[in-house]
mmCIF file of C-alpha atoms in Angstrom:
data_model
loop_
_atom_site.group_PDB
_atom_site.id
_atom_site.type_symbol
_atom_site.label_atom_id
_atom_site.label_comp_id
_atom_site.label_asym_id
_atom_site.label_seq_id
_atom_site.Cartn_x
_atom_site.Cartn_y
_atom_site.Cartn_z
ATOM 1 C CA LEU A 1 0.000 0.000 0.000
ATOM 2 C CA LYS A 2 3.030 2.249 -0.166
ATOM 3 C CA ASP A 3 2.590 5.444 -2.211
ATOM 4 C CA LYS A 4 -0.981 4.649 -3.298
ATOM 5 C CA ASN A 5 -3.383 7.447 -4.234
ATOM 6 C CA ARG A 6 -6.525 5.334 -4.326
ATOM 7 C CA PHE A 7 -7.904 2.338 -2.425
ATOM 8 C CA ILE A 8 -10.612 0.270 -4.133
ATOM 9 C CA PHE A 9 -12.742 -2.284 -2.297
ATOM 10 C CA GLU A 10 -13.794 -5.286 -4.379
ATOM 11 C CA TYR A 11 -16.203 -7.865 -2.979
ATOM 12 C CA THR A 12 -19.273 -9.972 -3.772
ATOM 13 C CA LYS A 13 -22.434 -8.034 -4.565
ATOM 14 C CA SER A 14 -24.362 -9.930 -1.855
ATOM 15 C CA ASN A 15 -22.079 -8.502 0.868
ATOM 16 C CA ALA A 16 -22.661 -5.300 2.812
ATOM 17 C CA MET A 17 -19.501 -3.489 3.861
ATOM 18 C CA PHE A 18 -18.936 -1.262 6.905
ATOM 19 C CA LEU A 19 -17.062 1.989 6.201
ATOM 20 C CA LYS A 20 -17.065 4.864 8.675
ATOM 21 C CA THR A 21 -14.942 7.781 9.850
ATOM 22 C CA ASP A 22 -14.133 7.677 13.560
ATOM 23 C CA LYS A 23 -13.367 11.299 14.414
ATOM 24 C CA LYS A 24 -12.467 10.492 18.024
ATOM 25 C CA ALA A 25 -9.753 8.039 16.916
ATOM 26 C CA GLY A 26 -8.889 10.086 13.813
ATOM 27 C CA MET A 27 -9.397 7.086 11.549
ATOM 28 C CA ILE A 28 -11.306 5.723 8.595
ATOM 29 C CA VAL A 29 -12.509 2.250 9.668
ATOM 30 C CA PHE A 30 -13.811 -0.512 7.396
ATOM 31 C CA ASP A 31 -14.496 -4.244 7.220
ATOM 32 C CA HIS A 32 -11.584 -6.521 6.418
ATOM 33 C CA LEU A 33 -12.500 -8.296 3.216
ATOM 34 C CA ALA A 34 -11.323 -11.868 2.704
ATOM 35 C CA PRO A 35 -12.169 -14.758 0.357
ATOM 36 C CA PHE A 36 -14.801 -17.246 1.524
ATOM 37 C CA ASP A 37 -12.359 -20.087 0.770
ATOM 38 C CA SER A 38 -8.559 -20.191 0.461
ATOM 39 C CA GLU A 39 -8.916 -21.431 -3.132
ATOM 40 C CA MET A 40 -10.650 -18.149 -4.047
ATOM 41 C CA VAL A 41 -7.743 -15.804 -3.206
ATOM 42 C CA GLY A 42 -7.569 -13.074 -5.855
ATOM 43 C CA ARG A 43 -11.107 -13.730 -7.129
ATOM 44 C CA PHE A 44 -12.769 -10.694 -5.570
ATOM 45 C CA GLU A 45 -16.297 -11.709 -6.560
ATOM 46 C CA PHE A 46 -15.950 -14.264 -3.722
ATOM 47 C CA TYR A 47 -14.713 -11.816 -1.059
ATOM 48 C CA GLY A 48 -16.769 -10.643 1.892
ATOM 49 C CA SER A 49 -16.522 -9.299 5.429
ATOM 50 C CA ASP A 50 -14.835 -11.703 7.837
ATOM 51 C CA GLY A 51 -15.840 -9.954 11.081
ATOM 52 C CA THR A 52 -12.551 -8.098 11.635
ATOM 53 C CA PHE A 53 -11.767 -4.455 10.931
ATOM 54 C CA ASP A 54 -8.965 -2.494 9.286
ATOM 55 C CA GLY A 55 -8.489 1.220 8.863
ATOM 56 C CA PHE A 56 -6.450 4.226 7.854
ATOM 57 C CA LYS A 57 -4.987 6.596 10.451
ATOM 58 C CA VAL A 58 -3.447 9.978 9.698
ATOM 59 C CA ILE A 59 0.193 9.824 10.812
ATOM 60 C CA GLY A 60 2.641 12.502 9.742
ATOM 61 C CA GLY A 61 0.147 13.980 7.282
ATOM 62 C CA LYS A 62 -0.315 10.661 5.439
ATOM 63 C CA LEU A 63 -2.832 7.856 5.708
ATOM 64 C CA LYS A 64 -1.271 4.725 7.207
ATOM 65 C CA TYR A 65 -3.000 1.349 6.784
ATOM 66 C CA GLN A 66 -3.655 -0.514 10.057
ATOM 67 C CA GLU A 67 -4.906 -4.100 10.245
ATOM 68 C CA GLY A 68 -6.814 -5.973 12.938
ATOM 69 C CA LEU A 69 -8.433 -3.045 14.739
ATOM 70 C CA GLU A 70 -10.485 -3.702 17.856
ATOM 71 C CA LEU A 71 -13.646 -1.624 17.848
ATOM 72 C CA ASN A 72 -15.666 -0.899 20.988
ATOM 73 C CA ASN A 73 -18.794 1.121 21.555
ATOM 74 C CA ASP A 74 -18.749 4.090 23.903
ATOM 75 C CA PRO A 75 -20.031 3.299 27.425
ATOM 76 C CA ASN A 76 -23.815 3.491 27.673
ATOM 77 C CA ALA A 77 -26.377 3.470 30.508
ATOM 78 C CA MET A 78 -27.862 0.306 28.964
ATOM 79 C CA ASP A 79 -24.596 -1.643 29.388
ATOM 80 C CA GLY A 80 -25.793 -2.960 32.758
ATOM 81 C CA LEU A 81 -28.621 -4.821 31.009
ATOM 82 C CA TYR A 82 -26.259 -6.805 28.786
ATOM 83 C CA ALA A 83 -26.143 -10.535 29.521
ATOM 84 C CA ASP A 84 -22.871 -11.993 28.252
ATOM 85 C CA PRO A 85 -23.735 -15.375 26.676
ATOM 86 C CA LYS A 86 -20.212 -16.641 27.423
ATOM 87 C CA LYS A 87 -20.835 -16.320 31.179
ATOM 88 C CA ASN A 88 -24.157 -18.229 31.041
ATOM 89 C CA ILE A 89 -25.815 -15.831 33.509
ATOM 90 C CA LYS A 90 -29.512 -15.040 33.159
ATOM 91 C CA PRO A 91 -30.253 -11.365 32.514
ATOM 92 C CA ILE A 92 -31.674 -9.196 35.280
ATOM 93 C CA ARG A 93 -34.996 -7.670 34.266
ATOM 94 C CA LYS A 94 -35.229 -4.003 35.247
ATOM 95 C CA PHE A 95 -38.803 -3.113 34.318
#
């Protein structure tokens, strides 16, 4: 990605792709696109979101590509109602 002026995303038409600017982090964040099968590498009509995120961050006046970003939501008053399925704890009803 060195000295590129343009970045083009190619993927299957049945896929929806996440692309957003995160002003707080100063980044452009997007889905990491990967082939559905290792035999399909380079055949972009078989690429889709794999659940991970990549992005571009402004460093030294240039956009730098960063892989494997961990995205988290801002804290919210509703966070206390979340029942983590990994912990196997029943949710507390606050009605």
